[in-house]
Amino acid sequence: MPEIKTLTVLGTGVLGSQIAYQAAFHGFAVTAYDIDDEALEKARARFAHLAGIYRAQKVAGAEEGQAEAALANLRLTADLGSAVANADLVIEAVPELLELKRDLYRKIAELAPAKTIFATNSSTLLPSDLKDFTGRPDRFLAIHYANNIWVQNIAEVMGTAATDPAVFDAVVGFARNSGLEPIEIKKEKAGYVLNSLLVPLLNAAAGLLLQGIASPETIDKTWRIATGAPSGPFQIYDVVGLGTAYNIAASSPDAGSQAFAKYLKDNYLDKGKLGVSTGEGFYTY
Amino acid sequence: MPEIKTLTVLGTGVLGSQIAYQAAFHGFAVTAYDIDDEALEKARARFAHLAGIYRAQKVAGAEEGQAEAALANLRLTADLGSAVANADLVIEAVPELLELKRDLYRKIAELAPAKTIFATNSSTLLPSDLKDFTGRPDRFLAIHYANNIWVQNIAEVMGTAATDPAVFDAVVGFARNSGLEPIEIKKEKAGYVLNSLLVPLLNAAAGLLLQGIASPETIDKTWRIATGAPSGPFQIYDVVGLGTAYNIAASSPDAGSQAFAKYLKDNYLDKGKLGVSTGEGFYTY
């Protein structure tokens, strides 16, 4: 089974920086790549912010200096060749644009050594959409993280039919060694497991609201009491972000989704209300 | 607003007995009706069992003698005329058979005084399917309870277009006074709020299993970690009961539902595995 000791994360946005920090926190030597110095400055600020969160939320180990040690395990670079030169695993977390991702895989297929495993964190694309551009379909798969991974600590691991089972197992082991619960997905599935479950629930809640059946507060209360869950669907929408919810709804041809996209735009997006991140969405924070 | 002090529950099955006991526990004078002495004997045993559960689970008030006082507030009868003669509210919780329910409403329309409010606990029928048989469409609506109402203490209240708003408010007040959180549903909707949310989630989980994407354990773990909920969809299936899940799936024309019905029958029902109630379902208890 391939051994994974060094990680490179391509893209240092919200998820990319969490992926890199989480692995560094658990002792991996991590290289974080982004396109220029400005992006790297932002990444540095994100990492410092994450160290504060891990300490404040008392993530196991954070109080024994691991939060700071993680920062020492992180190397930042805007040189793609140097970023991937020594990586056992490269996790790609760049924007969800097919051509952008394909171009990146074409480049690193040349730059990375043959041993390097590539993994995409894409939420909306399947690894099959990308595998032919990696130069190593047997060493390519998806590893999908949830936001706020220090709490929602799952990593969904999903290969294509071409992925070597030993590579799959190695990435499952990496997830476990970086403090995450690996979710082993046996076949390719759009939405992985989590979004395959969550999206139908959120759609159903949106339908109840648009049809005038009940208010977000009533719908959320019903869900919390009846299932014991800490949050109802509209609380989840506010965490996911109404901009993201809008993008997903607007991209679906379904009439109900289109109606919900318009509802979100008119009542929330156009008023700058994007959920928890802006302090107001379905609820005020 | 009509005042609700006396309650009659028609049908003393799992839900009917919980509805009656919960109201009696909160001080209402409750009449429980069932068709014959044998059914009433079973009801008496159910009520005694519920008293034990309320004490064991320390439902607020149970340790101050309310669990026993509830039993004193319960009157049992197999005489329908006597059962409804003095009721402010009648809650119907008989089996989910349209003709059975219609016949019952035709009878109590004659037997009950004009003041009596009728409410159905039907999960699968709409109150509109029944209102024309009540002799009082303005005093008729649905009140839908979740199983184990001492924990999942919601009551979904849903009228038809003909329901008097004052009657709706009175039933909401009754729900609150019987220790439940009223869920006010503004328009008729099959599945109310809870099942409108829960069924799409459960269907999605069934789809992932049948397509071979992931195991029940993996799917449940994903849901628990990512949403903080205490139970994943297959744990919920086991609580709902695989017989009920089978009935719902088998009655849907959808190909996925039909496949799931067959899967449940072959792997669970035919082996006597019905979930928590038989000690084994997707999990062993």
Tab-separated table of C-alpha atoms in Angstrom, chain A residues 53-271:
chain	number	residue	atom	x	y	z
A	53	ILE	CA	-10.438	28.261	16.303
A	54	TYR	CA	-8.798	24.931	17.147
A	55	ARG	CA	-7.579	26.419	20.431
A	56	ALA	CA	-10.859	28.147	21.272
A	57	GLN	CA	-12.924	25.061	20.520
A	58	LYS	CA	-10.440	22.853	22.368
A	59	VAL	CA	-9.891	20.418	19.508
A	60	ALA	CA	-8.044	17.470	21.089
A	61	GLY	CA	-4.339	18.330	21.114
A	62	ALA	CA	-4.792	22.064	20.512
A	63	GLU	CA	-4.020	22.891	24.125
A	64	GLU	CA	-0.781	20.888	24.022
A	65	GLY	CA	0.750	23.161	21.407
A	66	GLN	CA	-0.489	21.308	18.331
A	67	ALA	CA	-2.310	24.382	17.020
A	68	GLU	CA	1.045	26.206	16.773
A	69	ALA	CA	2.982	23.132	15.636
A	70	ALA	CA	0.544	22.873	12.733
A	71	LEU	CA	1.655	26.296	11.504
A	72	ALA	CA	5.275	25.105	11.545
A	73	ASN	CA	4.291	22.060	9.443
A	74	LEU	CA	2.846	24.283	6.701
A	75	ARG	CA	4.910	25.533	3.779
A	76	LEU	CA	3.344	28.005	1.328
A	77	THR	CA	4.328	28.401	-2.288
A	78	ALA	CA	3.099	29.865	-5.558
A	79	ASP	CA	5.425	27.591	-7.588
A	80	LEU	CA	3.408	24.631	-8.795
A	81	GLY	CA	6.423	22.502	-9.712
A	82	SER	CA	8.021	22.924	-6.309
A	83	ALA	CA	4.633	22.357	-4.647
A	84	VAL	CA	4.124	18.874	-6.059
A	85	ALA	CA	7.756	17.738	-6.450
A	86	ASN	CA	7.882	15.709	-3.249
A	87	ALA	CA	4.214	15.001	-2.547
A	88	ASP	CA	2.898	11.558	-1.662
A	89	LEU	CA	-0.624	12.968	-2.010
A	90	VAL	CA	-1.919	16.057	-3.802
A	91	ILE	CA	-5.420	17.228	-2.888
A	92	GLU	CA	-6.899	19.631	-5.397
A	93	ALA	CA	-9.313	22.209	-3.953
A	94	VAL	CA	-9.480	24.876	-6.648
A	95	PRO	CA	-12.713	26.537	-7.861
A	96	GLU	CA	-15.438	24.270	-9.298
A	97	LEU	CA	-14.722	25.021	-12.953
A	98	LEU	CA	-14.180	21.989	-15.154
A	99	GLU	CA	-11.687	23.603	-17.550
A	100	LEU	CA	-9.678	25.164	-14.728
A	101	LYS	CA	-9.377	21.800	-13.009
A	102	ARG	CA	-8.516	19.944	-16.225
A	103	ASP	CA	-5.756	22.431	-17.041
A	104	LEU	CA	-4.336	22.032	-13.555
A	105	TYR	CA	-4.314	18.229	-13.806
A	106	ARG	CA	-2.631	18.411	-17.203
A	107	LYS	CA	0.144	20.484	-15.610
A	108	ILE	CA	0.702	18.429	-12.476
A	109	ALA	CA	0.551	15.201	-14.490
A	110	GLU	CA	3.897	16.394	-15.893
A	111	LEU	CA	5.309	18.055	-12.784
A	112	ALA	CA	4.628	15.429	-10.119
A	113	PRO	CA	6.584	12.196	-9.729
A	114	ALA	CA	4.932	8.953	-10.766
A	115	LYS	CA	4.362	7.901	-7.138
A	116	THR	CA	2.146	10.893	-6.318
A	117	ILE	CA	-1.532	10.188	-5.703
A	118	PHE	CA	-3.939	12.878	-6.895
A	119	ALA	CA	-7.279	13.513	-5.197
A	120	THR	CA	-9.975	16.032	-5.997
A	121	ASN	CA	-12.131	17.686	-3.339
A	122	SER	CA	-14.734	18.653	-5.949
A	123	SER	CA	-18.328	18.673	-4.677
A	124	THR	CA	-20.037	19.002	-8.021
A	125	LEU	CA	-17.827	17.072	-10.463
A	126	LEU	CA	-17.196	13.364	-10.529
A	127	PRO	CA	-13.616	12.079	-10.480
A	128	SER	CA	-14.444	10.417	-13.811
A	129	ASP	CA	-14.761	13.896	-15.316
A	130	LEU	CA	-11.107	14.497	-14.492
A	131	LYS	CA	-9.286	11.181	-14.451
A	132	ASP	CA	-8.152	11.217	-18.080
A	133	PHE	CA	-6.192	14.424	-17.456
A	134	THR	CA	-4.181	13.131	-14.515
A	135	GLY	CA	-1.778	10.876	-16.397
A	136	ARG	CA	-2.422	8.296	-13.622
A	137	PRO	CA	-6.070	7.221	-13.471
A	138	ASP	CA	-5.121	4.331	-11.168
A	139	ARG	CA	-3.674	6.785	-8.648
A	140	PHE	CA	-6.541	9.254	-8.794
A	141	LEU	CA	-9.763	9.517	-6.737
A	142	ALA	CA	-11.898	11.989	-4.789
A	143	ILE	CA	-11.631	12.927	-1.133
A	144	HIS	CA	-14.467	15.197	-0.088
A	145	TYR	CA	-14.450	17.196	3.123
A	146	ALA	CA	-17.294	18.916	4.947
A	147	ASN	CA	-16.921	22.557	5.953
A	148	ASN	CA	-15.667	23.113	9.536
A	149	ILE	CA	-13.815	19.833	9.430
A	150	TRP	CA	-12.649	20.069	13.010
A	151	VAL	CA	-16.333	19.468	13.975
A	152	GLN	CA	-17.850	17.725	10.977
A	153	ASN	CA	-14.825	15.517	10.707
A	154	ILE	CA	-15.688	13.252	7.817
A	155	ALA	CA	-13.734	12.627	4.636
A	156	GLU	CA	-15.722	10.927	1.890
A	157	VAL	CA	-13.357	8.800	-0.205
A	158	MET	CA	-14.616	7.845	-3.658
A	159	GLY	CA	-12.697	6.332	-6.551
A	160	THR	CA	-13.499	5.684	-10.184
A	161	ALA	CA	-13.576	2.223	-11.737
A	162	ALA	CA	-9.916	2.826	-12.631
A	163	THR	CA	-8.688	3.603	-9.116
A	164	ASP	CA	-6.252	1.048	-7.664
A	165	PRO	CA	-7.837	-0.412	-4.486
A	166	ALA	CA	-4.496	-0.056	-2.695
A	167	VAL	CA	-4.530	3.666	-3.482
A	168	PHE	CA	-8.101	3.907	-2.186
A	169	ASP	CA	-7.041	2.188	1.047
A	170	ALA	CA	-4.011	4.441	1.403
A	171	VAL	CA	-6.176	7.552	1.145
A	172	VAL	CA	-8.655	6.089	3.651
A	173	GLY	CA	-5.696	5.584	5.982
A	174	PHE	CA	-4.486	9.134	5.380
A	175	ALA	CA	-7.953	10.470	6.275
A	176	ARG	CA	-7.930	8.493	9.510
A	177	ASN	CA	-4.384	9.617	10.335
A	178	SER	CA	-5.384	13.223	9.829
A	179	GLY	CA	-8.079	12.949	12.494
A	180	LEU	CA	-11.045	12.334	10.230
A	181	GLU	CA	-13.628	9.600	9.994
A	182	PRO	CA	-13.236	8.093	6.504
A	183	ILE	CA	-16.484	7.472	4.643
A	184	GLU	CA	-15.792	4.713	2.141
A	185	ILE	CA	-17.926	5.106	-0.977
A	186	LYS	CA	-17.989	1.987	-3.092
A	187	LYS	CA	-19.150	3.446	-6.420
A	188	GLU	CA	-19.062	6.858	-7.997
A	189	LYS	CA	-22.074	8.915	-7.015
A	190	ALA	CA	-22.747	12.594	-7.671
A	191	GLY	CA	-23.149	14.275	-4.280
A	192	TYR	CA	-21.229	11.494	-2.516
A	193	VAL	CA	-23.176	10.231	0.525
A	194	LEU	CA	-23.682	13.430	2.479
A	195	ASN	CA	-25.105	15.662	-0.222
A	196	SER	CA	-27.128	12.767	-1.637
A	197	LEU	CA	-28.951	12.748	1.707
A	198	LEU	CA	-28.902	16.439	2.531
A	199	VAL	CA	-30.100	17.888	-0.770
A	200	PRO	CA	-33.455	15.999	-0.812
A	201	LEU	CA	-34.126	17.123	2.768
A	202	LEU	CA	-33.295	20.744	1.966
A	203	ASN	CA	-35.355	20.634	-1.242
A	204	ALA	CA	-38.347	19.267	0.654
A	205	ALA	CA	-38.064	22.055	3.219
A	206	ALA	CA	-37.855	24.660	0.454
A	207	GLY	CA	-40.988	23.180	-1.120
A	208	LEU	CA	-42.952	23.437	2.133
A	209	LEU	CA	-41.944	27.071	2.479
A	210	LEU	CA	-42.730	28.048	-1.129
A	211	GLN	CA	-46.099	26.276	-1.031
A	212	GLY	CA	-47.031	28.238	2.093
A	213	ILE	CA	-47.387	25.119	4.247
A	214	ALA	CA	-45.351	26.364	7.199
A	215	SER	CA	-42.724	28.922	8.212
A	216	PRO	CA	-38.971	28.184	8.393
A	217	GLU	CA	-39.191	28.383	12.199
A	218	THR	CA	-42.033	25.852	12.330
A	219	ILE	CA	-40.340	23.502	9.860
A	220	ASP	CA	-37.050	23.643	11.757
A	221	LYS	CA	-38.758	23.115	15.134
A	222	THR	CA	-40.572	20.056	13.791
A	223	TRP	CA	-37.317	18.537	12.558
A	224	ARG	CA	-35.392	19.267	15.743
A	225	ILE	CA	-38.022	17.850	18.093
A	226	ALA	CA	-38.970	14.817	16.020
A	227	THR	CA	-35.444	13.703	15.093
A	228	GLY	CA	-33.362	15.118	17.950
A	229	ALA	CA	-31.119	16.908	15.440
A	230	PRO	CA	-29.530	20.163	16.629
A	231	SER	CA	-30.545	22.094	13.504
A	232	GLY	CA	-33.474	22.184	11.118
A	233	PRO	CA	-33.137	22.552	7.340
A	234	PHE	CA	-33.317	26.358	7.268
A	235	GLN	CA	-30.628	26.579	9.935
A	236	ILE	CA	-28.544	24.314	7.700
A	237	TYR	CA	-29.254	26.592	4.700
A	238	ASP	CA	-27.921	29.538	6.707
A	239	VAL	CA	-24.715	27.637	7.518
A	240	VAL	CA	-24.206	26.360	3.954
A	241	GLY	CA	-24.785	29.922	2.757
A	242	LEU	CA	-27.683	31.242	0.708
A	243	GLY	CA	-25.358	32.105	-2.178
A	244	THR	CA	-24.397	28.451	-2.495
A	245	ALA	CA	-28.035	27.398	-2.092
A	246	TYR	CA	-28.971	29.849	-4.847
A	247	ASN	CA	-26.282	28.540	-7.203
A	248	ILE	CA	-27.423	24.946	-6.726
A	249	ALA	CA	-31.129	25.781	-7.132
A	250	ALA	CA	-30.544	28.049	-10.139
A	251	SER	CA	-28.529	25.375	-11.935
A	252	SER	CA	-31.347	22.813	-11.683
A	253	PRO	CA	-33.919	22.707	-14.485
A	254	ASP	CA	-36.653	21.631	-12.020
A	255	ALA	CA	-39.471	24.220	-11.696
A	256	GLY	CA	-39.488	24.042	-7.892
A	257	SER	CA	-35.734	24.686	-7.775
A	258	GLN	CA	-36.094	27.627	-10.139
A	259	ALA	CA	-38.841	29.097	-7.960
A	260	PHE	CA	-36.679	28.666	-4.873
A	261	ALA	CA	-33.706	30.317	-6.606
A	262	LYS	CA	-35.881	33.342	-7.406
A	263	TYR	CA	-37.231	33.417	-3.849
A	264	LEU	CA	-33.702	33.391	-2.436
A	265	LYS	CA	-32.536	36.102	-4.808
A	266	ASP	CA	-35.481	38.432	-4.189
A	267	ASN	CA	-35.688	38.019	-0.430
A	268	TYR	CA	-32.100	37.387	0.622
A	269	LEU	CA	-29.288	37.723	-1.936
A	270	ASP	CA	-30.443	41.099	-3.265
A	271	LYS	CA	-30.581	42.343	0.332
